[in-house]
């Protein structure tokens, strides 16, 4: 039976296939973000999965606190069983969040992250800019967009066994949100290379 016949759009995985909505961030995407991060700031990765973002940041010398709702066992890098959306503000948390949240929860993750940290970097599809329901985020808190000049490698759902060398059919970007963005400041848009300088 085709994906269309199962009620999904062509080229998309069904919710049953997506399970925890884990699509690990390509290492080159995290490496491209590193020059924009403050090395003096600890980072919280609240949707760390098995650790794709965490490994790159730690290899670059950052202090990272990884958590996830799902426990990925001995091969995971974070503390499992932590529901980010239930976390509350505390002075002991890092003031920077860097994450690639489940797409279906990206708006909720971002809004909640802005109650917990002053700076939030979210990795999402570029078309996430669109939409009336998230206009408050984009209009009041979005400070910086980093869009790749080239397409990223395809991100496959957890457990994918098919070919993995294709480029993604859609553009992705890093979005930086500020909890207290100064009034009147214009969102900066910057094109970067996922492949490095």
mmCIF file of C-alpha atoms in Angstrom:
data_model
loop_
_atom_site.group_PDB
_atom_site.id
_atom_site.type_symbol
_atom_site.label_atom_id
_atom_site.label_comp_id
_atom_site.label_asym_id
_atom_site.label_seq_id
_atom_site.Cartn_x
_atom_site.Cartn_y
_atom_site.Cartn_z
ATOM 1 C CA UNK A 1 0.000 0.000 0.000
ATOM 2 C CA UNK A 2 1.369 3.432 -0.891
ATOM 3 C CA UNK A 3 2.147 6.124 1.647
ATOM 4 C CA UNK A 4 -0.575 8.284 0.105
ATOM 5 C CA UNK A 5 -3.103 5.494 0.536
ATOM 6 C CA UNK A 6 -2.105 5.212 4.198
ATOM 7 C CA UNK A 7 -3.052 8.851 4.718
ATOM 8 C CA UNK A 8 0.394 10.432 4.706
ATOM 9 C CA UNK A 9 1.913 12.831 2.248
ATOM 10 C CA UNK A 10 4.240 11.417 -0.402
ATOM 11 C CA UNK A 11 7.824 11.157 0.807
ATOM 12 C CA UNK A 12 6.964 11.442 4.509
ATOM 13 C CA UNK A 13 7.083 8.767 7.156
ATOM 14 C CA UNK A 14 3.924 7.816 9.002
ATOM 15 C CA UNK A 15 3.662 8.619 12.721
ATOM 16 C CA UNK A 16 3.925 4.897 13.459
ATOM 17 C CA UNK A 17 7.228 4.735 11.532
ATOM 18 C CA UNK A 18 8.566 7.884 13.206
ATOM 19 C CA UNK A 19 8.113 6.510 16.753
ATOM 20 C CA UNK A 20 9.988 9.005 18.975
ATOM 21 C CA UNK A 21 10.505 11.367 16.021
ATOM 22 C CA UNK A 22 14.272 10.842 16.281
ATOM 23 C CA UNK A 23 16.105 12.194 13.242
ATOM 24 C CA UNK A 24 19.703 12.712 14.309
ATOM 25 C CA UNK A 25 21.374 15.985 13.357
ATOM 26 C CA UNK A 26 24.181 15.570 10.813
ATOM 27 C CA UNK A 27 27.597 16.265 12.418
ATOM 28 C CA UNK A 28 28.386 18.936 9.805
ATOM 29 C CA UNK A 29 25.307 20.944 10.886
ATOM 30 C CA UNK A 30 26.502 21.105 14.491
ATOM 31 C CA UNK A 31 30.079 21.900 13.451
ATOM 32 C CA UNK A 32 28.767 24.819 11.348
ATOM 33 C CA UNK A 33 27.009 26.224 14.427
ATOM 34 C CA UNK A 34 30.087 26.145 16.688
ATOM 35 C CA UNK A 35 31.598 29.508 15.587
ATOM 36 C CA UNK A 36 28.349 31.213 16.674
ATOM 37 C CA UNK A 37 28.392 29.827 20.220
ATOM 38 C CA UNK A 38 30.009 31.434 23.258
ATOM 39 C CA UNK A 39 32.673 29.079 24.606
ATOM 40 C CA UNK A 40 32.240 30.503 28.101
ATOM 41 C CA UNK A 41 28.623 29.325 28.264
ATOM 42 C CA UNK A 42 27.531 25.815 29.264
ATOM 43 C CA UNK A 43 24.906 24.298 26.965
ATOM 44 C CA UNK A 44 21.824 22.216 27.662
ATOM 45 C CA UNK A 45 20.696 19.756 24.968
ATOM 46 C CA UNK A 46 17.197 18.657 26.124
ATOM 47 C CA UNK A 47 16.379 16.361 23.162
ATOM 48 C CA UNK A 48 19.791 14.766 22.892
ATOM 49 C CA UNK A 49 18.767 11.361 21.536
ATOM 50 C CA UNK A 50 21.829 9.115 21.299
ATOM 51 C CA UNK A 51 24.039 12.220 21.242
ATOM 52 C CA UNK A 52 24.664 13.544 17.718
ATOM 53 C CA UNK A 53 24.795 17.230 18.744
ATOM 54 C CA UNK A 54 26.379 16.532 22.131
ATOM 55 C CA UNK A 55 29.368 14.642 20.712
ATOM 56 C CA UNK A 56 30.255 17.441 18.288
ATOM 57 C CA UNK A 57 29.959 20.147 20.938
ATOM 58 C CA UNK A 58 32.007 18.199 23.478
ATOM 59 C CA UNK A 59 34.676 17.419 20.873
ATOM 60 C CA UNK A 60 34.911 21.186 20.329
ATOM 61 C CA UNK A 61 35.472 21.767 24.058
ATOM 62 C CA UNK A 62 31.991 22.844 25.206
ATOM 63 C CA UNK A 63 30.431 21.812 28.497
ATOM 64 C CA UNK A 64 27.121 20.161 27.577
ATOM 65 C CA UNK A 65 24.320 18.838 29.793
ATOM 66 C CA UNK A 66 22.347 16.305 27.719
ATOM 67 C CA UNK A 67 18.868 15.022 28.615
ATOM 68 C CA UNK A 68 16.057 13.274 26.752
ATOM 69 C CA UNK A 69 12.620 11.867 27.427
ATOM 70 C CA UNK A 70 13.805 8.519 26.049
ATOM 71 C CA UNK A 71 16.574 6.506 27.685
ATOM 72 C CA UNK A 72 18.902 5.392 24.893
ATOM 73 C CA UNK A 73 20.746 2.953 27.138
ATOM 74 C CA UNK A 74 24.489 2.486 27.555
ATOM 75 C CA UNK A 75 25.258 3.913 24.105
ATOM 76 C CA UNK A 76 23.424 7.177 24.841
ATOM 77 C CA UNK A 77 25.229 10.242 26.167
ATOM 78 C CA UNK A 78 22.425 11.843 28.162
ATOM 79 C CA UNK A 79 20.164 11.310 31.125
ATOM 80 C CA UNK A 80 16.962 9.614 29.967
ATOM 81 C CA UNK A 81 13.503 9.981 31.441
ATOM 82 C CA UNK A 82 13.643 13.796 31.594
ATOM 83 C CA UNK A 83 10.532 15.411 30.119
ATOM 84 C CA UNK A 84 11.837 18.788 28.989
ATOM 85 C CA UNK A 85 8.347 20.239 28.722
ATOM 86 C CA UNK A 86 7.829 19.605 32.449
ATOM 87 C CA UNK A 87 11.098 21.257 33.544
ATOM 88 C CA UNK A 88 10.897 24.492 35.564
ATOM 89 C CA UNK A 89 13.297 27.447 35.816
ATOM 90 C CA UNK A 90 16.230 27.183 38.209
ATOM 91 C CA UNK A 91 19.399 29.208 38.600
ATOM 92 C CA UNK A 92 21.537 26.083 38.179
ATOM 93 C CA UNK A 93 20.656 25.481 34.534
ATOM 94 C CA UNK A 94 22.772 26.619 31.563
ATOM 95 C CA UNK A 95 21.573 29.845 29.967
ATOM 96 C CA UNK A 96 21.966 28.417 26.437
ATOM 97 C CA UNK A 97 19.909 25.618 24.884
ATOM 98 C CA UNK A 98 20.956 23.959 21.613
ATOM 99 C CA UNK A 99 18.632 21.273 20.260
ATOM 100 C CA UNK A 100 16.904 19.588 17.352
ATOM 101 C CA UNK A 101 13.513 18.848 18.936
ATOM 102 C CA UNK A 102 10.879 16.520 17.492
ATOM 103 C CA UNK A 103 9.300 18.473 14.619
ATOM 104 C CA UNK A 104 5.787 17.922 15.973
ATOM 105 C CA UNK A 105 6.842 19.616 19.242
ATOM 106 C CA UNK A 106 9.174 22.304 17.895
ATOM 107 C CA UNK A 107 6.899 25.245 18.729
ATOM 108 C CA UNK A 108 6.188 23.965 22.223
ATOM 109 C CA UNK A 109 9.875 23.170 22.823
ATOM 110 C CA UNK A 110 10.930 26.657 21.738
ATOM 111 C CA UNK A 111 8.350 28.484 23.833
ATOM 112 C CA UNK A 112 9.248 26.437 26.894
ATOM 113 C CA UNK A 113 12.991 26.782 26.275
ATOM 114 C CA UNK A 114 12.622 30.571 26.336
ATOM 115 C CA UNK A 115 11.275 30.310 29.905
ATOM 116 C CA UNK A 116 14.371 28.333 30.935
ATOM 117 C CA UNK A 117 17.269 29.940 29.030
ATOM 118 C CA UNK A 118 18.201 33.339 27.648
ATOM 119 C CA UNK A 119 19.440 32.003 24.280
ATOM 120 C CA UNK A 120 17.890 29.095 22.381
ATOM 121 C CA UNK A 121 19.245 27.541 19.161
ATOM 122 C CA UNK A 122 16.724 25.312 17.354
ATOM 123 C CA UNK A 123 17.546 23.180 14.303
ATOM 124 C CA UNK A 124 14.536 22.918 11.982
ATOM 125 C CA UNK A 125 13.346 22.999 8.396
ATOM 126 C CA UNK A 126 13.515 26.457 6.862
ATOM 127 C CA UNK A 127 9.756 26.446 6.212
ATOM 128 C CA UNK A 128 9.286 26.532 9.984
ATOM 129 C CA UNK A 129 9.456 30.314 9.510
ATOM 130 C CA UNK A 130 5.952 30.150 8.092
ATOM 131 C CA UNK A 131 2.786 29.819 10.119
ATOM 132 C CA UNK A 132 0.441 32.057 12.056
ATOM 133 C CA UNK A 133 0.553 29.898 15.193
ATOM 134 C CA UNK A 134 4.258 30.592 15.712
ATOM 135 C CA UNK A 135 4.205 34.250 14.660
ATOM 136 C CA UNK A 136 4.885 35.356 18.251
ATOM 137 C CA UNK A 137 8.120 33.360 18.292
ATOM 138 C CA UNK A 138 9.307 34.625 14.940
ATOM 139 C CA UNK A 139 8.258 38.243 15.448
ATOM 140 C CA UNK A 140 9.298 38.759 19.081
ATOM 141 C CA UNK A 141 12.136 36.320 19.773
ATOM 142 C CA UNK A 142 13.854 35.193 16.543
ATOM 143 C CA UNK A 143 17.240 36.921 16.431
ATOM 144 C CA UNK A 144 19.416 35.037 13.928
ATOM 145 C CA UNK A 145 18.953 32.467 11.147
ATOM 146 C CA UNK A 146 21.823 30.359 9.795
ATOM 147 C CA UNK A 147 20.921 28.767 6.458
ATOM 148 C CA UNK A 148 23.273 26.460 4.586
ATOM 149 C CA UNK A 149 24.466 27.319 1.090
ATOM 150 C CA UNK A 150 24.181 23.656 0.192
ATOM 151 C CA UNK A 151 21.796 20.922 1.269
ATOM 152 C CA UNK A 152 22.552 18.724 4.247
ATOM 153 C CA UNK A 153 22.823 14.952 4.067
ATOM 154 C CA UNK A 154 19.433 13.291 4.430
ATOM 155 C CA UNK A 155 18.374 12.771 8.038
ATOM 156 C CA UNK A 156 16.857 9.332 8.505
ATOM 157 C CA UNK A 157 14.532 8.216 11.241
ATOM 158 C CA UNK A 158 15.926 6.030 13.999
ATOM 159 C CA UNK A 159 16.248 2.462 12.755
ATOM 160 C CA UNK A 160 16.352 3.354 9.030
ATOM 161 C CA UNK A 161 18.148 0.593 7.108
ATOM 162 C CA UNK A 162 17.967 2.007 3.567
ATOM 163 C CA UNK A 163 20.535 4.019 1.579
ATOM 164 C CA UNK A 164 21.970 6.996 3.469
ATOM 165 C CA UNK A 165 24.060 8.996 1.002
ATOM 166 C CA UNK A 166 21.403 11.212 -0.587
ATOM 167 C CA UNK A 167 21.142 14.945 0.073
ATOM 168 C CA UNK A 168 18.059 16.242 1.824
ATOM 169 C CA UNK A 169 15.236 17.445 -0.396
ATOM 170 C CA UNK A 170 14.464 20.322 1.960
ATOM 171 C CA UNK A 171 16.545 23.154 3.411
ATOM 172 C CA UNK A 172 17.325 23.261 7.120
ATOM 173 C CA UNK A 173 18.543 26.097 9.299
ATOM 174 C CA UNK A 174 19.635 26.990 12.808
ATOM 175 C CA UNK A 175 17.285 29.502 14.436
ATOM 176 C CA UNK A 176 18.506 31.545 17.404
ATOM 177 C CA UNK A 177 15.861 32.912 19.736
ATOM 178 C CA UNK A 178 16.455 35.382 22.537
ATOM 179 C CA UNK A 179 14.176 35.471 25.572
ATOM 180 C CA UNK A 180 14.703 39.237 25.832
ATOM 181 C CA UNK A 181 15.333 40.396 22.282
ATOM 182 C CA UNK A 182 15.689 44.205 22.239
ATOM 183 C CA UNK A 183 12.665 45.973 20.763
ATOM 184 C CA UNK A 184 13.196 47.068 17.190
ATOM 185 C CA UNK A 185 16.124 44.718 16.507
ATOM 186 C CA UNK A 186 15.887 43.145 13.060
ATOM 187 C CA UNK A 187 16.369 39.396 12.713
ATOM 188 C CA UNK A 188 19.712 38.639 11.055
ATOM 189 C CA UNK A 189 19.853 36.165 8.194
ATOM 190 C CA UNK A 190 23.176 34.561 7.309
ATOM 191 C CA UNK A 191 24.157 31.977 4.731
ATOM 192 C CA UNK A 192 26.809 29.531 5.909
ATOM 193 C CA UNK A 193 28.416 26.380 4.556
ATOM 194 C CA UNK A 194 27.589 23.069 6.157
ATOM 195 C CA UNK A 195 30.892 21.854 4.701
ATOM 196 C CA UNK A 196 33.044 24.410 6.487
ATOM 197 C CA UNK A 197 35.036 27.367 5.203
#
